Every structure is written in C-alpha cells, then in structure tokens.
Amino acid sequence: MRQTAAMSLERPTPDSFVVVDLDGAQRADGIVRWAKKILVDGARNLARSRTYGWASLEERISGASAGISAVPEGRDDAVAAFVVAAAADAGRVALDPGKGLTAEDLRPLAEADWRGPLSSDAEAESSRLALTVAGVVAGARAAVGDLDGCPVSLEGPPPVATALRTALEAAG
C-alpha cells in the first residue's frame, strides 16, 4: 500500500482529536486513549503503525488513533462528549478502548463497528480473550518451539496479562 495523502486531523470536541493516517480512506480502525494530556504526534505514530499492519495483510484500511485530553475530574464528561461526536463517523472509523478507557465507555460506538461483533460485542469478551491468549501462545511456540523452561516477560493489563500468564505457565 502506498500512502497518497497526508494524515487528517479532526477535532470532534475541543479536548479530543482523531487522526486518520490515509486521508480519504473508506475505512479506518485504531484506538482511543484518555489521559490528562494526549499528544497528537504519538497518535500519528500509532495510526501509521496500524496502517502498516493492515497493509501487511494486503488490506486497504487506514490506521486511526484518537485522544481525549481531560483532567480526571472532567474525564466522564469529556469521554461522553467524544462518543457523541465520534458516533457520526463510527461507520467509517472503528475505535477500540486504549489507556484510560473501557469497552463500556465506547459502547455506543460499537453498534456501527464495521469489523464485526467479535471485536466489540460484550458477550464475546471471553471469546476475544481466549483467542488472544491462544494466538500469543501459538506465536511463541512457532518462534521458539517447545516453551518448557523458556523465560517469559509479560507487560500488559489484566485480564489479558493474567490469562496469558496462566496459559504460559501451563505450557511450561
């Protein structure tokens, strides 16, 4: 995939932004993060990384990254305002919760998610977790072979890190 246009930057609310790597792309996906200060430059890098991931699968889908900058006392109002504003573009840009957000925070956006119910359906959460863990363990086995006695370092939030630790311990 060749990039033909500059990244677009939209500001759905005064304290949020959405970066889409390939301006004019029919579909984009990525994450949205909340913190006191989310930087646009970091979001651009995340969006570009996601685009490269899709390109490696020969998919013409743009990466996206969004940020909500708000003090903790204003978090809930800022997130709610972002979700209302982002809903207008939800059929084109699919966003997963990143740092500081939960799937419940973005629930209204899930209805228009073009990636399918496994990516956003609350009832499919345990299936997503099982698939993620199975994929990581299979990838580790493909990379190093037998995992018995293999040292491992994990970084990430629960429940994925917790389930992954259990699965890797079971694998030796």
CSV table of N, CA, C and O in Angstrom, one decimal, residues 14-109:
chain,number,residue,atom,x,y,z
A,14,PRO,N,-13.5,20.0,21.7
A,14,PRO,CA,-12.4,20.9,21.9
A,14,PRO,C,-11.2,20.1,22.6
A,14,PRO,O,-10.1,20.5,22.5
A,15,ASP,N,-11.5,19.1,23.4
A,15,ASP,CA,-10.5,18.4,24.1
A,15,ASP,C,-10.2,17.0,23.6
A,15,ASP,O,-9.7,16.1,24.3
A,16,SER,N,-10.5,16.8,22.3
A,16,SER,CA,-10.2,15.5,21.7
A,16,SER,C,-9.8,15.6,20.3
A,16,SER,O,-10.0,16.7,19.7
A,17,PHE,N,-9.3,14.6,19.7
A,17,PHE,CA,-8.9,14.5,18.3
A,17,PHE,C,-8.9,13.1,17.8
A,17,PHE,O,-8.9,12.2,18.5
A,18,VAL,N,-9.0,13.0,16.5
A,18,VAL,CA,-8.9,11.7,15.8
A,18,VAL,C,-8.0,11.9,14.6
A,18,VAL,O,-8.2,12.8,13.8
A,19,VAL,N,-7.0,11.1,14.5
A,19,VAL,CA,-6.0,11.1,13.4
A,19,VAL,C,-6.3,9.9,12.5
A,19,VAL,O,-6.5,8.8,13.1
A,20,VAL,N,-6.5,10.1,11.3
A,20,VAL,CA,-6.7,9.1,10.3
A,20,VAL,C,-5.5,9.1,9.4
A,20,VAL,O,-5.2,10.2,8.8
A,21,ASP,N,-4.7,8.0,9.3
A,21,ASP,CA,-3.5,8.0,8.5
A,21,ASP,C,-3.7,8.3,7.0
A,21,ASP,O,-3.0,9.2,6.5
A,22,LEU,N,-4.5,7.6,6.4
A,22,LEU,CA,-4.8,7.8,5.0
A,22,LEU,C,-6.0,8.6,4.7
A,22,LEU,O,-7.1,8.0,4.8
A,23,ASP,N,-5.9,9.9,4.5
A,23,ASP,CA,-7.0,10.7,4.3
A,23,ASP,C,-7.8,10.2,3.1
A,23,ASP,O,-7.3,9.9,2.1
A,24,GLY,N,-9.1,10.1,3.3
A,24,GLY,CA,-10.0,9.7,2.2
A,24,GLY,C,-10.2,8.2,2.2
A,24,GLY,O,-10.9,7.7,1.4
A,25,ALA,N,-9.6,7.5,3.1
A,25,ALA,CA,-9.8,6.0,3.2
A,25,ALA,C,-11.3,5.7,3.5
A,25,ALA,O,-11.9,6.4,4.3
A,26,GLN,N,-11.8,4.7,2.9
A,26,GLN,CA,-13.2,4.3,3.2
A,26,GLN,C,-13.4,3.8,4.6
A,26,GLN,O,-14.4,3.9,5.2
A,27,ARG,N,-12.3,3.1,5.1
A,27,ARG,CA,-12.4,2.5,6.5
A,27,ARG,C,-11.1,2.8,7.2
A,27,ARG,O,-10.1,2.8,6.6
A,28,ALA,N,-11.2,2.9,8.5
A,28,ALA,CA,-10.1,3.1,9.4
A,28,ALA,C,-10.4,2.4,10.7
A,28,ALA,O,-11.5,2.4,11.2
A,29,ASP,N,-9.3,2.0,11.4
A,29,ASP,CA,-9.5,1.5,12.7
A,29,ASP,C,-8.3,1.7,13.6
A,29,ASP,O,-7.2,2.0,13.1
A,30,GLY,N,-8.5,1.8,14.9
A,30,GLY,CA,-7.4,2.1,15.8
A,30,GLY,C,-7.9,2.1,17.2
A,30,GLY,O,-8.9,1.5,17.6
A,31,ILE,N,-7.2,2.9,18.0
A,31,ILE,CA,-7.6,3.0,19.4
A,31,ILE,C,-7.9,4.5,19.8
A,31,ILE,O,-7.4,5.4,19.1
A,32,VAL,N,-8.6,4.6,20.9
A,32,VAL,CA,-8.8,6.0,21.5
A,32,VAL,C,-8.3,5.9,23.0
A,32,VAL,O,-8.5,4.9,23.6
A,33,ARG,N,-7.5,6.9,23.4
A,33,ARG,CA,-6.9,6.9,24.7
A,33,ARG,C,-7.4,8.1,25.5
A,33,ARG,O,-7.7,9.2,24.9
A,34,TRP,N,-7.5,8.0,26.8
A,34,TRP,CA,-7.8,9.2,27.6
A,34,TRP,C,-6.6,9.4,28.6
A,34,TRP,O,-6.1,8.4,29.2
A,35,ALA,N,-6.2,10.6,28.8
A,35,ALA,CA,-5.3,11.0,29.9
A,35,ALA,C,-5.4,12.5,30.0
A,35,ALA,O,-6.1,13.2,29.3
A,36,LYS,N,-4.7,13.0,31.0
A,36,LYS,CA,-4.7,14.5,31.2
A,36,LYS,C,-4.2,15.2,30.0
A,36,LYS,O,-4.6,16.2,29.6
A,37,LYS,N,-3.2,14.6,29.3
A,37,LYS,CA,-2.7,15.2,28.0
A,37,LYS,C,-2.3,14.0,27.1
A,37,LYS,O,-1.4,13.3,27.4
A,38,ILE,N,-2.9,14.0,26.0
A,38,ILE,CA,-2.6,13.0,24.9
A,38,ILE,C,-2.0,13.8,23.8
A,38,ILE,O,-2.6,14.8,23.3
A,39,LEU,N,-0.8,13.4,23.3
A,39,LEU,CA,-0.1,14.2,22.3
A,39,LEU,C,-0.5,13.7,20.9
A,39,LEU,O,-0.6,12.5,20.6
A,40,VAL,N,-0.7,14.6,19.9
A,40,VAL,CA,-1.1,14.3,18.6
A,40,VAL,C,0.1,13.5,17.9
A,40,VAL,O,-0.2,12.6,17.1
A,41,ASP,N,1.3,13.9,18.1
A,41,ASP,CA,2.4,13.2,17.5
A,41,ASP,C,2.4,11.7,17.8
A,41,ASP,O,2.7,10.9,16.9
A,42,GLY,N,2.2,11.3,19.0
A,42,GLY,CA,2.1,9.9,19.4
A,42,GLY,C,1.0,9.2,18.7
A,42,GLY,O,1.1,8.1,18.2
A,43,ALA,N,-0.1,9.9,18.6
A,43,ALA,CA,-1.3,9.4,17.9
A,43,ALA,C,-1.0,9.1,16.4
A,43,ALA,O,-1.5,8.1,15.8
A,44,ARG,N,-0.3,10.1,15.8
A,44,ARG,CA,0.1,9.9,14.4
A,44,ARG,C,0.9,8.6,14.2
A,44,ARG,O,0.7,7.8,13.3
A,45,ASN,N,1.8,8.4,15.1
A,45,ASN,CA,2.7,7.2,15.0
A,45,ASN,C,1.8,5.9,15.2
A,45,ASN,O,2.0,4.9,14.5
A,46,LEU,N,0.9,5.9,16.1
A,46,LEU,CA,0.0,4.8,16.3
A,46,LEU,C,-0.8,4.5,15.1
A,46,LEU,O,-1.0,3.4,14.7
A,47,ALA,N,-1.4,5.6,14.5
A,47,ALA,CA,-2.2,5.4,13.3
A,47,ALA,C,-1.4,4.8,12.2
A,47,ALA,O,-1.8,3.9,11.4
A,48,ARG,N,-0.2,5.4,12.0
A,48,ARG,CA,0.7,4.9,10.9
A,48,ARG,C,1.0,3.4,11.1
A,48,ARG,O,1.0,2.6,10.2
A,49,SER,N,1.3,3.0,12.4
A,49,SER,CA,1.6,1.6,12.7
A,49,SER,C,0.5,0.7,12.3
A,49,SER,O,0.7,-0.4,11.8
A,50,ARG,N,-0.7,1.2,12.6
A,50,ARG,CA,-1.9,0.3,12.3
A,50,ARG,C,-2.1,0.2,10.8
A,50,ARG,O,-2.5,-0.8,10.3
A,51,THR,N,-1.8,1.3,10.1
A,51,THR,CA,-1.9,1.2,8.6
A,51,THR,C,-1.0,0.2,8.1
A,51,THR,O,-1.3,-0.6,7.2
A,52,TYR,N,0.3,0.2,8.6
A,52,TYR,CA,1.3,-0.8,8.1
A,52,TYR,C,0.8,-2.2,8.4
A,52,TYR,O,1.0,-3.2,7.7
A,53,GLY,N,0.2,-2.4,9.6
A,53,GLY,CA,-0.4,-3.7,10.0
A,53,GLY,C,-1.4,-4.2,8.9
A,53,GLY,O,-1.4,-5.3,8.5
A,54,TRP,N,-2.3,-3.3,8.6
A,54,TRP,CA,-3.3,-3.7,7.6
A,54,TRP,C,-2.7,-3.9,6.2
A,54,TRP,O,-3.0,-4.9,5.5
A,55,ALA,N,-1.7,-3.1,5.9
A,55,ALA,CA,-1.0,-3.3,4.6
A,55,ALA,C,-0.3,-4.6,4.5
A,55,ALA,O,-0.3,-5.2,3.4
A,56,SER,N,0.3,-5.1,5.6
A,56,SER,CA,0.9,-6.4,5.6
A,56,SER,C,0.0,-7.5,5.3
A,56,SER,O,0.4,-8.6,4.9
A,57,LEU,N,-1.3,-7.3,5.6
A,57,LEU,CA,-2.4,-8.2,5.3
A,57,LEU,C,-3.0,-8.0,3.9
A,57,LEU,O,-4.0,-8.6,3.6
A,58,GLU,N,-2.4,-7.0,3.2
A,58,GLU,CA,-2.9,-6.6,1.9
A,58,GLU,C,-4.3,-6.1,1.9
A,58,GLU,O,-5.1,-6.3,1.0
A,59,GLU,N,-4.6,-5.4,3.0
A,59,GLU,CA,-5.9,-4.7,3.2
A,59,GLU,C,-5.8,-3.2,3.0
A,59,GLU,O,-4.8,-2.6,3.5
A,60,ARG,N,-6.7,-2.6,2.3
A,60,ARG,CA,-6.7,-1.2,2.1
A,60,ARG,C,-7.5,-0.5,3.2
A,60,ARG,O,-8.6,0.1,2.9
A,61,ILE,N,-7.0,-0.5,4.4
A,61,ILE,CA,-7.7,0.1,5.5
A,61,ILE,C,-6.7,1.0,6.2
A,61,ILE,O,-5.5,0.6,6.4
A,62,SER,N,-7.1,2.2,6.6
A,62,SER,CA,-6.2,3.1,7.3
A,62,SER,C,-6.2,2.9,8.7
A,62,SER,O,-7.1,2.4,9.4
A,63,GLY,N,-5.0,3.2,9.3
A,63,GLY,CA,-4.9,3.2,10.8
A,63,GLY,C,-5.5,4.5,11.3
A,63,GLY,O,-5.6,5.5,10.6
A,64,ALA,N,-6.0,4.5,12.5
A,64,ALA,CA,-6.5,5.7,13.2
A,64,ALA,C,-6.1,5.7,14.6
A,64,ALA,O,-5.7,4.6,15.2
A,65,SER,N,-6.1,6.8,15.2
A,65,SER,CA,-5.8,6.9,16.6
A,65,SER,C,-6.5,8.2,17.2
A,65,SER,O,-6.5,9.2,16.5
A,66,ALA,N,-7.1,8.1,18.3
A,66,ALA,CA,-7.8,9.2,18.9
A,66,ALA,C,-7.3,9.4,20.3
A,66,ALA,O,-6.8,8.5,21.0
A,67,GLY,N,-7.5,10.7,20.8
A,67,GLY,CA,-7.1,11.0,22.1
A,67,GLY,C,-8.1,12.0,22.7
A,67,GLY,O,-8.7,12.8,22.1
A,68,ILE,N,-8.3,11.8,24.0
A,68,ILE,CA,-9.2,12.6,24.8
A,68,ILE,C,-8.3,13.2,25.9
A,68,ILE,O,-7.9,12.4,26.8
A,69,SER,N,-8.1,14.5,25.9
A,69,SER,CA,-7.3,15.1,27.0
A,69,SER,C,-8.2,15.8,28.0
A,69,SER,O,-8.9,16.7,27.6
A,70,ALA,N,-8.2,15.3,29.2
A,70,ALA,CA,-9.1,15.9,30.2
A,70,ALA,C,-8.6,15.6,31.6
A,70,ALA,O,-8.0,14.5,31.8
A,71,VAL,N,-8.7,16.5,32.5
A,71,VAL,CA,-8.3,16.2,33.9
A,71,VAL,C,-9.3,15.1,34.4
A,71,VAL,O,-10.4,14.9,33.9
A,72,PRO,N,-8.8,14.3,35.4
A,72,PRO,CA,-9.6,13.2,36.0
A,72,PRO,C,-11.0,13.6,36.4
A,72,PRO,O,-12.0,12.9,36.1
A,73,GLU,N,-11.2,14.9,36.9
A,73,GLU,CA,-12.5,15.3,37.4
A,73,GLU,C,-13.4,15.5,36.2
A,73,GLU,O,-14.6,15.5,36.3
A,74,GLY,N,-12.9,15.8,35.0
A,74,GLY,CA,-13.7,16.0,33.8
A,74,GLY,C,-13.7,14.9,32.8
A,74,GLY,O,-14.3,15.0,31.8
A,75,ARG,N,-13.1,13.7,33.2
A,75,ARG,CA,-13.0,12.6,32.3
A,75,ARG,C,-14.3,12.1,31.8
A,75,ARG,O,-14.5,12.0,30.6
A,76,ASP,N,-15.3,11.8,32.7
A,76,ASP,CA,-16.5,11.2,32.2
A,76,ASP,C,-17.3,12.1,31.3
A,76,ASP,O,-17.8,11.7,30.2
A,77,ASP,N,-17.3,13.4,31.5
A,77,ASP,CA,-18.0,14.4,30.6
A,77,ASP,C,-17.2,14.5,29.3
A,77,ASP,O,-17.9,14.5,28.2
A,78,ALA,N,-15.9,14.5,29.3
A,78,ALA,CA,-15.1,14.6,28.1
A,78,ALA,C,-15.3,13.3,27.2
A,78,ALA,O,-15.4,13.4,26.0
A,79,VAL,N,-15.3,12.1,27.9
A,79,VAL,CA,-15.5,10.9,27.2
A,79,VAL,C,-16.9,10.8,26.6
A,79,VAL,O,-17.0,10.5,25.4
A,80,ALA,N,-17.9,11.2,27.3
A,80,ALA,CA,-19.3,11.2,26.8
A,80,ALA,C,-19.4,12.1,25.6
A,80,ALA,O,-20.0,11.8,24.6
A,81,ALA,N,-18.8,13.3,25.7
A,81,ALA,CA,-18.9,14.3,24.6
A,81,ALA,C,-18.2,13.7,23.3
A,81,ALA,O,-18.7,13.8,22.2
A,82,PHE,N,-17.0,13.1,23.5
A,82,PHE,CA,-16.3,12.5,22.4
A,82,PHE,C,-17.1,11.4,21.8
A,82,PHE,O,-17.2,11.3,20.5
A,83,VAL,N,-17.7,10.5,22.5
A,83,VAL,CA,-18.5,9.4,22.0
A,83,VAL,C,-19.7,9.9,21.2
A,83,VAL,O,-19.9,9.4,20.1
A,84,VAL,N,-20.4,11.0,21.7
A,84,VAL,CA,-21.5,11.6,20.9
A,84,VAL,C,-21.0,12.1,19.6
A,84,VAL,O,-21.5,11.9,18.5
A,85,ALA,N,-19.8,12.8,19.6
A,85,ALA,CA,-19.3,13.5,18.4
A,85,ALA,C,-18.8,12.4,17.4
A,85,ALA,O,-18.9,12.5,16.2
A,86,ALA,N,-18.1,11.4,18.0
A,86,ALA,CA,-17.5,10.4,17.1
A,86,ALA,C,-18.5,9.4,16.5
A,86,ALA,O,-18.2,8.8,15.5
A,87,ALA,N,-19.7,9.4,17.1
A,87,ALA,CA,-20.7,8.5,16.6
A,87,ALA,C,-21.1,8.8,15.1
A,87,ALA,O,-21.5,7.9,14.3
A,88,ALA,N,-20.9,10.0,14.7
A,88,ALA,CA,-21.2,10.4,13.3
A,88,ALA,C,-20.3,9.8,12.3
A,88,ALA,O,-20.7,9.6,11.2
A,89,ASP,N,-19.1,9.4,12.8
A,89,ASP,CA,-18.1,8.8,11.8
A,89,ASP,C,-17.9,7.3,12.2
A,89,ASP,O,-17.0,6.7,11.6
A,90,ALA,N,-18.7,6.8,13.1
A,90,ALA,CA,-18.5,5.4,13.6
A,90,ALA,C,-18.6,4.3,12.5
A,90,ALA,O,-17.9,3.3,12.7
A,91,GLY,N,-19.3,4.5,11.5
A,91,GLY,CA,-19.4,3.5,10.4
A,91,GLY,C,-18.2,3.5,9.6
A,91,GLY,O,-17.9,2.5,8.9
A,92,ARG,N,-17.3,4.5,9.6
A,92,ARG,CA,-16.1,4.5,8.8
A,92,ARG,C,-14.9,4.3,9.7
A,92,ARG,O,-13.9,3.6,9.3
A,93,VAL,N,-14.8,4.9,10.9
A,93,VAL,CA,-13.7,4.8,11.8
A,93,VAL,C,-14.1,4.0,13.0
A,93,VAL,O,-15.0,4.4,13.8
A,94,ALA,N,-13.5,2.8,13.2
A,94,ALA,CA,-13.8,1.9,14.3
A,94,ALA,C,-12.7,2.1,15.4
A,94,ALA,O,-11.5,2.1,15.0
A,95,LEU,N,-13.0,2.4,16.6
A,95,LEU,CA,-12.1,2.7,17.7
A,95,LEU,C,-12.2,1.7,18.8
A,95,LEU,O,-13.4,1.5,19.3
A,96,ASP,N,-11.1,1.2,19.3
A,96,ASP,CA,-11.1,0.3,20.5
A,96,ASP,C,-10.6,1.1,21.7
A,96,ASP,O,-9.9,2.1,21.5
A,97,PRO,N,-11.0,0.7,22.9
A,97,PRO,CA,-10.5,1.5,24.0
A,97,PRO,C,-9.1,1.2,24.3
A,97,PRO,O,-8.6,0.1,24.2
A,98,GLY,N,-8.3,2.3,24.6
A,98,GLY,CA,-6.9,2.2,24.9
A,98,GLY,C,-6.8,2.6,26.4
A,98,GLY,O,-7.7,2.6,27.2
A,99,LYS,N,-5.6,3.2,26.7
A,99,LYS,CA,-5.3,3.6,28.0
A,99,LYS,C,-6.3,4.6,28.6
A,99,LYS,O,-6.7,5.5,27.9
A,100,GLY,N,-6.8,4.3,29.8
A,100,GLY,CA,-7.8,5.1,30.4
A,100,GLY,C,-9.2,4.9,30.1
A,100,GLY,O,-10.1,5.6,30.6
A,101,LEU,N,-9.5,4.0,29.2
A,101,LEU,CA,-10.9,3.8,28.7
A,101,LEU,C,-11.3,2.3,28.8
A,101,LEU,O,-10.4,1.4,28.8
A,102,THR,N,-12.6,2.0,28.8
A,102,THR,CA,-13.1,0.7,28.8
A,102,THR,C,-14.0,0.5,27.6
A,102,THR,O,-14.4,1.4,27.0
A,103,ALA,N,-14.3,-0.8,27.3
A,103,ALA,CA,-15.3,-1.1,26.3
A,103,ALA,C,-16.6,-0.4,26.6
A,103,ALA,O,-17.3,0.1,25.7
A,104,GLU,N,-17.0,-0.4,27.9
A,104,GLU,CA,-18.2,0.2,28.3
A,104,GLU,C,-18.3,1.7,27.9
A,104,GLU,O,-19.3,2.3,27.5
A,105,ASP,N,-17.1,2.4,28.1
A,105,ASP,CA,-17.0,3.8,27.8
A,105,ASP,C,-17.4,4.1,26.3
A,105,ASP,O,-18.0,5.1,26.0
A,106,LEU,N,-17.0,3.2,25.4
A,106,LEU,CA,-17.2,3.3,24.0
A,106,LEU,C,-18.4,2.5,23.4
A,106,LEU,O,-18.6,2.4,22.2
A,107,ARG,N,-19.2,1.9,24.3
A,107,ARG,CA,-20.3,1.1,23.9
A,107,ARG,C,-21.2,1.7,22.8
A,107,ARG,O,-21.5,1.0,21.8
A,108,PRO,N,-21.6,2.9,22.8
A,108,PRO,CA,-22.4,3.5,21.8
A,108,PRO,C,-21.7,3.4,20.4
A,108,PRO,O,-22.4,3.4,19.4
A,109,LEU,N,-20.4,3.4,20.3
A,109,LEU,CA,-19.7,3.3,19.0
A,109,LEU,C,-19.7,1.9,18.5
A,109,LEU,O,-19.6,1.7,17.3
